[in-house]
Amino acid sequence: TQDLGLPWATVHRIISQLTKADYLRRDPETKRYEIGPALWFAGATYMANHRVLRAAMPYLHKAEQIEGIAVQLAERVRRQAVAIYSAQPYATEIAKAQYGYHFPLHCGSKGRVLLAFEAPEFIEQYLRGPLEKLTEITITDPDVLRQDLQKIRQCGYSVTIADVQPFTGSIAAPIRDASGRVVSSLCFIARKTLLQNDRRRDELLEHLLHAAHLASMDLGWRLASG
């Protein structure tokens, strides 16, 4: 209630109303409030009509056949990169790579790609805000991040290793719409040892860029408009 700046009675009334409308539910064992079925329904409707996900789906399914990686599609929600799609072979077992997980934009390749292609005003505002450190090597220096974002814009992809989790790394590329705007990022997540193998990383990068390019073309993007 302190963070919201509202008295407890007001917060309790709002929670009660949301619970009655099924937007929240209270776990009978833990007594904690969780997302309710009405919010799940709203989210499911959003995903069912998601044009980027629909365009990318054939290429996501194809990428899922690549051994050793989790495949994600992510979009920006405020200061977070949110996985709106995720799949991985059972044997891969990469933690925190499931659908719905979200991380700050400066952490991990998928967020860096989304941040790199935002408006300069948004980037500067983001870099002035708090920059969380998820691991010992997460970059939180704004000047270093600016340099990396510029590099991403030049080469068209991002590679990060052990900055979200100590034992994983990822590569990501932008997906664009007909106007050339970056609307999502396609991301492959793997054990960091796999991405530290130059040959395997280059192979994965080729698959990634090809899939992101095809998904962008299906959304109406053409190279001349980028």
CSV table of C-alpha atoms in Angstrom, one decimal:
chain,number,residue,atom,x,y,z
A,1,THR,CA,0.0,0.0,0.0
A,2,GLN,CA,2.9,2.3,0.6
A,3,ASP,CA,4.1,1.9,-3.0
A,4,LEU,CA,0.7,2.6,-4.3
A,5,GLY,CA,0.1,5.6,-2.0
A,6,LEU,CA,-3.3,4.2,-1.1
A,7,PRO,CA,-4.8,3.4,2.3
A,8,TRP,CA,-5.3,-0.3,3.1
A,9,ALA,CA,-9.1,0.0,3.1
A,10,THR,CA,-9.0,1.2,-0.5
A,11,VAL,CA,-6.6,-1.5,-1.6
A,12,HIS,CA,-8.7,-4.2,0.2
A,13,ARG,CA,-11.9,-3.0,-1.6
A,14,ILE,CA,-10.2,-3.0,-5.0
A,15,ILE,CA,-8.8,-6.6,-4.4
A,16,SER,CA,-12.2,-7.8,-3.2
A,17,GLN,CA,-13.8,-6.4,-6.4
A,18,LEU,CA,-11.2,-7.9,-8.7
A,19,THR,CA,-11.6,-11.3,-6.9
A,20,LYS,CA,-15.4,-11.2,-7.2
A,21,ALA,CA,-15.0,-10.5,-11.0
A,22,ASP,CA,-12.5,-13.4,-11.3
A,23,TYR,CA,-9.6,-11.2,-12.2
A,24,LEU,CA,-7.8,-12.4,-9.1
A,25,ARG,CA,-8.1,-15.5,-7.0
A,26,ARG,CA,-6.9,-16.3,-3.5
A,27,ASP,CA,-5.0,-19.5,-2.9
A,28,PRO,CA,-6.7,-21.2,0.1
A,29,GLU,CA,-3.4,-22.7,1.3
A,30,THR,CA,-0.9,-19.9,0.9
A,31,LYS,CA,-3.5,-17.1,1.2
A,32,ARG,CA,-1.8,-15.3,-1.6
A,33,TYR,CA,-3.6,-13.6,-4.5
A,34,GLU,CA,-2.9,-14.8,-8.0
A,35,ILE,CA,-4.1,-14.1,-11.5
A,36,GLY,CA,-7.7,-15.3,-12.0
A,37,PRO,CA,-9.4,-16.9,-14.9
A,38,ALA,CA,-10.9,-13.7,-16.3
A,39,LEU,CA,-7.4,-12.3,-16.7
A,40,TRP,CA,-6.2,-15.5,-18.3
A,41,PHE,CA,-9.1,-15.3,-20.7
A,42,ALA,CA,-8.2,-11.8,-21.7
A,43,GLY,CA,-4.6,-12.8,-22.2
A,44,ALA,CA,-5.5,-15.9,-24.2
A,45,THR,CA,-7.7,-13.7,-26.5
A,46,TYR,CA,-4.8,-11.3,-27.0
A,47,MET,CA,-2.5,-14.2,-28.0
A,48,ALA,CA,-5.1,-15.8,-30.3
A,49,ASN,CA,-5.2,-12.7,-32.4
A,50,HIS,CA,-1.5,-11.8,-32.2
A,51,ARG,CA,-0.5,-11.2,-35.8
A,52,VAL,CA,3.3,-11.3,-35.1
A,53,LEU,CA,3.0,-14.7,-33.4
A,54,ARG,CA,0.8,-16.0,-36.2
A,55,ALA,CA,3.4,-14.9,-38.8
A,56,ALA,CA,6.3,-16.3,-36.9
A,57,MET,CA,4.7,-19.6,-35.9
A,58,PRO,CA,5.9,-21.7,-38.9
A,59,TYR,CA,9.5,-20.6,-38.4
A,60,LEU,CA,9.2,-21.1,-34.6
A,61,HIS,CA,8.1,-24.7,-35.2
A,62,LYS,CA,11.0,-25.3,-37.6
A,63,ALA,CA,13.5,-23.8,-35.1
A,64,GLU,CA,12.2,-26.1,-32.4
A,65,GLN,CA,13.7,-29.0,-34.2
A,66,ILE,CA,17.2,-27.7,-33.6
A,67,GLU,CA,18.9,-29.7,-30.9
A,68,GLY,CA,19.9,-28.0,-27.6
A,69,ILE,CA,18.0,-24.7,-27.7
A,70,ALA,CA,14.9,-23.1,-26.4
A,71,VAL,CA,13.0,-20.9,-28.9
A,72,GLN,CA,11.3,-17.7,-27.8
A,73,LEU,CA,9.4,-14.9,-29.3
A,74,ALA,CA,9.4,-11.8,-27.1
A,75,GLU,CA,7.9,-8.3,-27.1
A,76,ARG,CA,8.5,-5.2,-25.0
A,77,VAL,CA,6.1,-4.4,-22.2
A,78,ARG,CA,7.3,-1.2,-20.6
A,79,ARG,CA,10.8,-1.9,-19.3
A,80,GLN,CA,10.6,-5.7,-19.7
A,81,ALA,CA,11.1,-8.2,-22.5
A,82,VAL,CA,8.2,-10.7,-22.1
A,83,ALA,CA,8.3,-14.1,-23.7
A,84,ILE,CA,4.9,-14.5,-25.6
A,85,TYR,CA,6.0,-17.9,-27.0
A,86,SER,CA,8.5,-20.4,-25.8
A,87,ALA,CA,9.3,-24.0,-26.7
A,88,GLN,CA,12.2,-26.3,-25.9
A,89,PRO,CA,12.8,-30.1,-26.2
A,90,TYR,CA,12.3,-31.8,-23.0
A,91,ALA,CA,15.9,-32.9,-22.8
A,92,THR,CA,17.1,-29.3,-23.0
A,93,GLU,CA,15.7,-28.2,-19.7
A,94,ILE,CA,16.8,-24.6,-19.7
A,95,ALA,CA,15.4,-22.9,-16.6
A,96,LYS,CA,13.4,-19.7,-16.8
A,97,ALA,CA,13.0,-20.0,-20.6
A,98,GLN,CA,9.3,-20.8,-20.4
A,99,TYR,CA,6.4,-18.8,-21.8
A,100,GLY,CA,5.6,-15.7,-19.7
A,101,TYR,CA,9.0,-15.2,-18.2
A,102,HIS,CA,10.2,-11.6,-18.4
A,103,PHE,CA,13.4,-9.8,-17.8
A,104,PRO,CA,14.6,-6.2,-17.9
A,105,LEU,CA,15.4,-5.0,-21.4
A,106,HIS,CA,19.2,-4.7,-20.8
A,107,CYS,CA,19.4,-8.3,-19.6
A,108,GLY,CA,19.7,-11.0,-22.3
A,109,SER,CA,19.8,-10.8,-26.1
A,110,LYS,CA,16.0,-10.6,-26.7
A,111,GLY,CA,15.7,-7.5,-24.5
A,112,ARG,CA,18.8,-5.9,-26.0
A,113,VAL,CA,17.4,-6.2,-29.5
A,114,LEU,CA,14.0,-4.7,-28.4
A,115,LEU,CA,15.8,-1.8,-26.6
A,116,ALA,CA,18.3,-1.2,-29.4
A,117,PHE,CA,15.6,-0.4,-32.0
A,118,GLU,CA,13.4,1.8,-29.7
A,119,ALA,CA,13.3,5.6,-30.2
A,120,PRO,CA,16.4,7.3,-28.9
A,121,GLU,CA,14.3,9.2,-26.3
A,122,PHE,CA,13.0,5.9,-24.8
A,123,ILE,CA,16.6,4.4,-24.7
A,124,GLU,CA,17.9,7.4,-22.8
A,125,GLN,CA,15.0,7.3,-20.4
A,126,TYR,CA,15.5,3.6,-19.9
A,127,LEU,CA,19.3,4.0,-19.2
A,128,ARG,CA,18.6,6.7,-16.6
A,129,GLY,CA,16.4,4.3,-14.7
A,130,PRO,CA,17.5,1.5,-12.3
A,131,LEU,CA,19.5,-1.2,-14.1
A,132,GLU,CA,19.2,-4.5,-12.3
A,133,LYS,CA,22.1,-6.9,-12.2
A,134,LEU,CA,20.9,-10.5,-12.6
A,135,THR,CA,24.4,-12.1,-12.6
A,136,GLU,CA,27.9,-11.0,-11.9
A,137,ILE,CA,28.5,-10.1,-15.6
A,138,THR,CA,25.2,-8.3,-16.3
A,139,ILE,CA,26.1,-5.0,-17.9
A,140,THR,CA,24.6,-2.0,-16.0
A,141,ASP,CA,27.0,0.7,-17.2
A,142,PRO,CA,24.9,3.0,-19.4
A,143,ASP,CA,27.9,3.9,-21.6
A,144,VAL,CA,28.8,0.3,-22.2
A,145,LEU,CA,25.1,-0.5,-23.0
A,146,ARG,CA,24.9,2.4,-25.5
A,147,GLN,CA,27.9,1.0,-27.3
A,148,ASP,CA,26.4,-2.5,-27.4
A,149,LEU,CA,23.0,-1.2,-28.6
A,150,GLN,CA,24.8,0.6,-31.4
A,151,LYS,CA,26.6,-2.6,-32.4
A,152,ILE,CA,23.2,-4.4,-32.4
A,153,ARG,CA,21.7,-1.8,-34.8
A,154,GLN,CA,24.7,-2.2,-37.1
A,155,CYS,CA,24.9,-6.0,-37.2
A,156,GLY,CA,21.2,-6.8,-36.8
A,157,TYR,CA,21.5,-9.3,-33.9
A,158,SER,CA,22.6,-9.7,-30.3
A,159,VAL,CA,24.6,-12.3,-28.5
A,160,THR,CA,24.8,-12.5,-24.7
A,161,ILE,CA,26.3,-15.1,-22.4
A,162,ALA,CA,25.7,-15.6,-18.7
A,163,ASP,CA,24.2,-12.2,-18.1
A,164,VAL,CA,20.7,-13.6,-17.2
A,165,GLN,CA,21.7,-16.9,-15.8
A,166,PRO,CA,25.2,-18.1,-15.1
A,167,PHE,CA,25.1,-21.2,-17.2
A,168,THR,CA,23.1,-20.0,-20.3
A,169,GLY,CA,23.5,-17.7,-23.2
A,170,SER,CA,21.2,-16.5,-26.0
A,171,ILE,CA,21.1,-14.9,-29.5
A,172,ALA,CA,18.3,-12.8,-30.8
A,173,ALA,CA,17.3,-10.9,-33.9
A,174,PRO,CA,14.5,-8.4,-34.6
A,175,ILE,CA,11.2,-9.1,-36.4
A,176,ARG,CA,9.9,-6.1,-38.3
A,177,ASP,CA,6.5,-5.1,-39.6
A,178,ALA,CA,5.6,-3.5,-43.0
A,179,SER,CA,6.7,-0.1,-41.8
A,180,GLY,CA,10.1,-1.4,-40.7
A,181,ARG,CA,9.4,-1.0,-37.0
A,182,VAL,CA,10.8,-3.7,-34.8
A,183,VAL,CA,7.7,-5.4,-33.2
A,184,SER,CA,9.3,-8.5,-31.6
A,185,SER,CA,12.5,-10.4,-31.1
A,186,LEU,CA,13.2,-14.0,-32.0
A,187,CYS,CA,15.5,-15.6,-29.5
A,188,PHE,CA,17.4,-18.9,-29.2
A,189,ILE,CA,18.5,-19.8,-25.6
A,190,ALA,CA,21.2,-22.5,-25.0
A,191,ARG,CA,23.8,-23.7,-22.5
A,192,LYS,CA,26.6,-21.2,-22.6
A,193,THR,CA,29.1,-23.9,-23.6
A,194,LEU,CA,27.1,-24.3,-26.8
A,195,LEU,CA,27.3,-20.6,-27.7
A,196,GLN,CA,31.0,-20.5,-26.8
A,197,ASN,CA,31.6,-23.0,-29.6
A,198,ASP,CA,32.2,-20.7,-32.6
A,199,ARG,CA,31.0,-23.2,-35.2
A,200,ARG,CA,27.7,-24.0,-33.4
A,201,ARG,CA,27.0,-20.4,-32.6
A,202,ASP,CA,27.5,-19.4,-36.3
A,203,GLU,CA,25.1,-22.2,-37.4
A,204,LEU,CA,22.5,-21.1,-34.9
A,205,LEU,CA,22.9,-17.5,-35.9
A,206,GLU,CA,22.3,-18.4,-39.6
A,207,HIS,CA,19.1,-20.2,-38.6
A,208,LEU,CA,18.0,-17.3,-36.4
A,209,LEU,CA,18.5,-14.6,-38.9
A,210,HIS,CA,16.8,-16.6,-41.7
A,211,ALA,CA,13.7,-17.2,-39.5
A,212,ALA,CA,13.5,-13.6,-38.4
A,213,HIS,CA,13.8,-12.4,-41.9
A,214,LEU,CA,11.1,-14.7,-43.2
A,215,ALA,CA,8.7,-13.8,-40.4
A,216,SER,CA,9.3,-10.1,-41.1
A,217,MET,CA,8.6,-10.6,-44.8
A,218,ASP,CA,5.3,-12.3,-43.9
A,219,LEU,CA,4.4,-9.2,-41.9
A,220,GLY,CA,5.0,-7.1,-45.1
A,221,TRP,CA,8.6,-5.9,-44.4
A,222,ARG,CA,11.0,-5.6,-47.3
A,223,LEU,CA,14.7,-4.8,-47.1
A,224,ALA,CA,14.2,-1.4,-48.8
A,225,SER,CA,11.9,-0.3,-46.0
A,226,GLY,CA,14.3,-1.3,-43.2
